[in-house]
């Protein structure tokens, strides 16, 4: 899948799970998805594109942890994701992933208001 495809998919998932416990539960029922998110946040980026993917994965992972009312019977729960984030990813690396995306050129360009011609 291309970089643009991965960004689009992650953005779609972020919007889907935002404030929706049922969507979070559905995502957590997919071990492959959870492993992709955690491994993306763990990975040390060597390019701007990887920083963006890593940051978006961190946002999505964070939403899965903080969304209240998630009821899931799965290998992964919000509590287990928090444990994974603490022990395997680490708070510093998680925070770094969030900071990297907010400082990326693409993120800053997207946040600028369009200038009328």
PDB file of C-alpha atoms in Angstrom:
ATOM      1  CA  UNK A   1       0.000   0.000   0.000  1.00  0.00           C
ATOM      2  CA  UNK A   2       1.340   3.439  -0.891  1.00  0.00           C
ATOM      3  CA  UNK A   3       2.230   6.157   1.566  1.00  0.00           C
ATOM      4  CA  UNK A   4      -0.859   8.180   0.603  1.00  0.00           C
ATOM      5  CA  UNK A   5      -2.991   5.062   1.002  1.00  0.00           C
ATOM      6  CA  UNK A   6      -1.637   4.412   4.504  1.00  0.00           C
ATOM      7  CA  UNK A   7      -2.162   8.035   5.517  1.00  0.00           C
ATOM      8  CA  UNK A   8      -5.710   7.951   4.155  1.00  0.00           C
ATOM      9  CA  UNK A   9      -6.495   4.709   5.952  1.00  0.00           C
ATOM     10  CA  UNK A  10      -5.091   5.947   9.258  1.00  0.00           C
ATOM     11  CA  UNK A  11      -7.004   9.230   8.966  1.00  0.00           C
ATOM     12  CA  UNK A  12     -10.197   7.317   8.197  1.00  0.00           C
ATOM     13  CA  UNK A  13      -9.675   5.081  11.234  1.00  0.00           C
ATOM     14  CA  UNK A  14      -8.925   8.077  13.470  1.00  0.00           C
ATOM     15  CA  UNK A  15     -12.199   9.705  12.448  1.00  0.00           C
ATOM     16  CA  UNK A  16     -14.059   6.405  12.766  1.00  0.00           C
ATOM     17  CA  UNK A  17     -12.953   5.630  16.328  1.00  0.00           C
ATOM     18  CA  UNK A  18     -13.130   9.201  17.646  1.00  0.00           C
ATOM     19  CA  UNK A  19     -15.641   9.187  20.500  1.00  0.00           C
ATOM     20  CA  UNK A  20     -17.132   5.877  19.328  1.00  0.00           C
ATOM     21  CA  UNK A  21     -16.597   2.957  21.721  1.00  0.00           C
ATOM     22  CA  UNK A  22     -18.132   0.464  19.266  1.00  0.00           C
ATOM     23  CA  UNK A  23     -15.644   1.454  16.568  1.00  0.00           C
ATOM     24  CA  UNK A  24     -12.754   1.116  19.042  1.00  0.00           C
ATOM     25  CA  UNK A  25     -14.043  -2.328  20.047  1.00  0.00           C
ATOM     26  CA  UNK A  26     -14.224  -3.376  16.390  1.00  0.00           C
ATOM     27  CA  UNK A  27     -10.657  -2.229  15.786  1.00  0.00           C
ATOM     28  CA  UNK A  28      -9.393  -4.000  18.906  1.00  0.00           C
ATOM     29  CA  UNK A  29     -10.940  -7.241  17.663  1.00  0.00           C
ATOM     30  CA  UNK A  30      -8.401  -7.205  14.830  1.00  0.00           C
ATOM     31  CA  UNK A  31      -5.055  -8.360  16.264  1.00  0.00           C
ATOM     32  CA  UNK A  32      -3.354  -7.576  12.948  1.00  0.00           C
ATOM     33  CA  UNK A  33      -4.483  -3.952  13.157  1.00  0.00           C
ATOM     34  CA  UNK A  34      -3.321  -3.596  16.740  1.00  0.00           C
ATOM     35  CA  UNK A  35       0.069  -5.138  15.947  1.00  0.00           C
ATOM     36  CA  UNK A  36       0.448  -2.776  12.972  1.00  0.00           C
ATOM     37  CA  UNK A  37      -0.278   0.246  15.177  1.00  0.00           C
ATOM     38  CA  UNK A  38       2.068  -0.756  17.974  1.00  0.00           C
ATOM     39  CA  UNK A  39       4.894  -1.711  15.630  1.00  0.00           C
ATOM     40  CA  UNK A  40       4.465   1.554  13.706  1.00  0.00           C
ATOM     41  CA  UNK A  41       4.812   3.581  16.906  1.00  0.00           C
ATOM     42  CA  UNK A  42       7.789   1.485  18.090  1.00  0.00           C
ATOM     43  CA  UNK A  43       9.691   1.910  14.837  1.00  0.00           C
ATOM     44  CA  UNK A  44      12.317   4.625  14.692  1.00  0.00           C
ATOM     45  CA  UNK A  45      11.573   6.656  11.570  1.00  0.00           C
ATOM     46  CA  UNK A  46      14.254   7.319   9.004  1.00  0.00           C
ATOM     47  CA  UNK A  47      12.153   9.531   6.728  1.00  0.00           C
ATOM     48  CA  UNK A  48       9.494  12.211   6.858  1.00  0.00           C
ATOM     49  CA  UNK A  49       6.921   9.737   5.546  1.00  0.00           C
ATOM     50  CA  UNK A  50       7.627   7.252   8.337  1.00  0.00           C
ATOM     51  CA  UNK A  51       7.366  10.036  10.920  1.00  0.00           C
ATOM     52  CA  UNK A  52       3.888  10.865   9.637  1.00  0.00           C
ATOM     53  CA  UNK A  53       2.754   7.223   9.669  1.00  0.00           C
ATOM     54  CA  UNK A  54       4.224   6.774  13.137  1.00  0.00           C
ATOM     55  CA  UNK A  55       2.484   9.893  14.444  1.00  0.00           C
ATOM     56  CA  UNK A  56      -0.895   8.966  12.987  1.00  0.00           C
ATOM     57  CA  UNK A  57      -0.557   5.444  14.412  1.00  0.00           C
ATOM     58  CA  UNK A  58       0.183   6.987  17.826  1.00  0.00           C
ATOM     59  CA  UNK A  59      -2.926   9.180  17.589  1.00  0.00           C
ATOM     60  CA  UNK A  60      -5.072   6.169  16.692  1.00  0.00           C
ATOM     61  CA  UNK A  61      -3.533   4.028  19.424  1.00  0.00           C
ATOM     62  CA  UNK A  62      -4.091   6.818  21.930  1.00  0.00           C
ATOM     63  CA  UNK A  63      -7.738   7.165  20.945  1.00  0.00           C
ATOM     64  CA  UNK A  64      -8.210   3.430  21.467  1.00  0.00           C
ATOM     65  CA  UNK A  65      -6.826   3.799  24.995  1.00  0.00           C
ATOM     66  CA  UNK A  66      -8.735   6.908  26.117  1.00  0.00           C
ATOM     67  CA  UNK A  67     -12.178   6.361  24.583  1.00  0.00           C
ATOM     68  CA  UNK A  68     -14.554   5.669  27.489  1.00  0.00           C
ATOM     69  CA  UNK A  69     -17.078   2.849  27.526  1.00  0.00           C
ATOM     70  CA  UNK A  70     -15.257   0.382  25.286  1.00  0.00           C
ATOM     71  CA  UNK A  71     -16.494  -3.145  25.917  1.00  0.00           C
ATOM     72  CA  UNK A  72     -14.572  -5.760  24.026  1.00  0.00           C
ATOM     73  CA  UNK A  73     -13.948  -9.466  24.401  1.00  0.00           C
ATOM     74  CA  UNK A  74     -10.672  -9.685  22.623  1.00  0.00           C
ATOM     75  CA  UNK A  75      -6.992 -10.291  23.127  1.00  0.00           C
ATOM     76  CA  UNK A  76      -6.646  -6.496  23.153  1.00  0.00           C
ATOM     77  CA  UNK A  77      -8.504  -4.079  25.416  1.00  0.00           C
ATOM     78  CA  UNK A  78      -7.894  -0.390  26.109  1.00  0.00           C
ATOM     79  CA  UNK A  79      -6.134  -1.455  29.310  1.00  0.00           C
ATOM     80  CA  UNK A  80      -3.860  -3.922  27.535  1.00  0.00           C
ATOM     81  CA  UNK A  81      -3.020  -1.292  24.914  1.00  0.00           C
ATOM     82  CA  UNK A  82      -2.022   1.061  27.699  1.00  0.00           C
ATOM     83  CA  UNK A  83       0.258  -1.638  29.131  1.00  0.00           C
ATOM     84  CA  UNK A  84       1.764  -2.277  25.695  1.00  0.00           C
ATOM     85  CA  UNK A  85       2.275   1.455  25.199  1.00  0.00           C
ATOM     86  CA  UNK A  86       3.999   1.776  28.563  1.00  0.00           C
ATOM     87  CA  UNK A  87       6.199  -1.304  28.444  1.00  0.00           C
ATOM     88  CA  UNK A  88       6.918  -2.050  24.809  1.00  0.00           C
ATOM     89  CA  UNK A  89       6.629   1.341  23.146  1.00  0.00           C
ATOM     90  CA  UNK A  90       7.499   3.546  26.101  1.00  0.00           C
ATOM     91  CA  UNK A  91       6.062   6.905  27.069  1.00  0.00           C
ATOM     92  CA  UNK A  92       8.999   8.826  25.592  1.00  0.00           C
ATOM     93  CA  UNK A  93       8.770   7.144  22.210  1.00  0.00           C
ATOM     94  CA  UNK A  94       4.987   7.566  22.166  1.00  0.00           C
ATOM     95  CA  UNK A  95       5.303  11.290  22.958  1.00  0.00           C
ATOM     96  CA  UNK A  96       8.080  11.604  20.372  1.00  0.00           C
ATOM     97  CA  UNK A  97       5.803  10.105  17.710  1.00  0.00           C
ATOM     98  CA  UNK A  98       3.133  12.694  18.495  1.00  0.00           C
ATOM     99  CA  UNK A  99       5.660  15.527  18.517  1.00  0.00           C
ATOM    100  CA  UNK A 100       7.254  14.407  15.242  1.00  0.00           C
ATOM    101  CA  UNK A 101       4.001  14.583  13.330  1.00  0.00           C
ATOM    102  CA  UNK A 102       3.123  18.013  14.663  1.00  0.00           C
ATOM    103  CA  UNK A 103       6.532  19.286  13.571  1.00  0.00           C
ATOM    104  CA  UNK A 104       6.508  17.692  10.125  1.00  0.00           C
ATOM    105  CA  UNK A 105       6.482  19.948   7.102  1.00  0.00           C
ATOM    106  CA  UNK A 106       3.378  18.260   5.691  1.00  0.00           C
ATOM    107  CA  UNK A 107       1.464  18.782   8.949  1.00  0.00           C
ATOM    108  CA  UNK A 108       2.449  22.440   9.140  1.00  0.00           C
ATOM    109  CA  UNK A 109       1.502  23.021   5.498  1.00  0.00           C
ATOM    110  CA  UNK A 110      -1.874  21.346   6.002  1.00  0.00           C
ATOM    111  CA  UNK A 111      -2.572  23.607   8.978  1.00  0.00           C
ATOM    112  CA  UNK A 112      -2.019  26.832   7.058  1.00  0.00           C
ATOM    113  CA  UNK A 113      -5.020  28.670   5.761  1.00  0.00           C
ATOM    114  CA  UNK A 114      -5.259  28.770   1.991  1.00  0.00           C
ATOM    115  CA  UNK A 115      -4.213  32.101   0.615  1.00  0.00           C
ATOM    116  CA  UNK A 116      -6.585  33.702  -1.877  1.00  0.00           C
ATOM    117  CA  UNK A 117      -4.963  34.517  -5.210  1.00  0.00           C
TER     118      UNK A 117
END
